Amino acid sequence: MYVYNHINEFHNTEELCQWLKDLCHLLCRKLDSSMNDYHQKLCELVISYINEHYTDNTLCLNDIAASTNVSPAYLSALFKKNQGISLSDFITSQRISAAARYLTTTTMSLKEISLKCGYANQYYFSTSFKKKMGITPSAYREQHT
């Protein structure tokens, strides 16, 4: 309606074309901004979901994607692009951070901590912890208590 009402204000087709180009650029910027907001909110939802479910040893990309109604491939690429870290590395990071807190604030066994942090296998937990922290869980506990 706005365009229709103002179309007679243009003196020639060049002015009209320039106005349409400017309008297209404006719409593209608005769309870009809107998509960036959507992507940021989607990543925030994913982070929240992971923080609520990292204790589940079956947590996987498909579950996270299903919770946000996007495809696993799209979500994986989007998260990596926006957060600078892969989903699996982020999940591991959350689990190891939680484990480090348990190691320094509780007397739970390594097996209990591994289960509480989403690892079904204590040895895999220890390997993941050492890979991320550069030290075994037992040594970490000794150094920080």
XYZ file of C-alpha atoms in Angstrom, residues 95-96 110-111 113-115 117-132 136-137:
25
model
C 30.158 -32.527 32.415
C 33.817 -32.050 33.305
C 34.811 -41.358 41.157
C 32.169 -43.847 40.090
C 30.707 -38.589 40.236
C 30.988 -40.113 36.786
C 27.381 -41.335 36.943
C 27.901 -36.187 35.414
C 26.479 -38.282 32.590
C 29.173 -40.922 32.179
C 28.042 -44.543 32.274
C 31.656 -45.714 32.410
C 34.031 -44.490 35.117
C 37.107 -45.201 32.999
C 35.797 -43.192 30.072
C 35.016 -40.394 32.527
C 38.577 -40.479 33.857
C 39.990 -40.427 30.323
C 37.750 -37.505 29.329
C 38.598 -35.624 32.516
C 42.328 -36.040 32.010
C 42.080 -35.033 28.358
C 40.202 -31.836 29.265
C 43.397 -37.355 36.486
C 40.281 -36.833 38.621
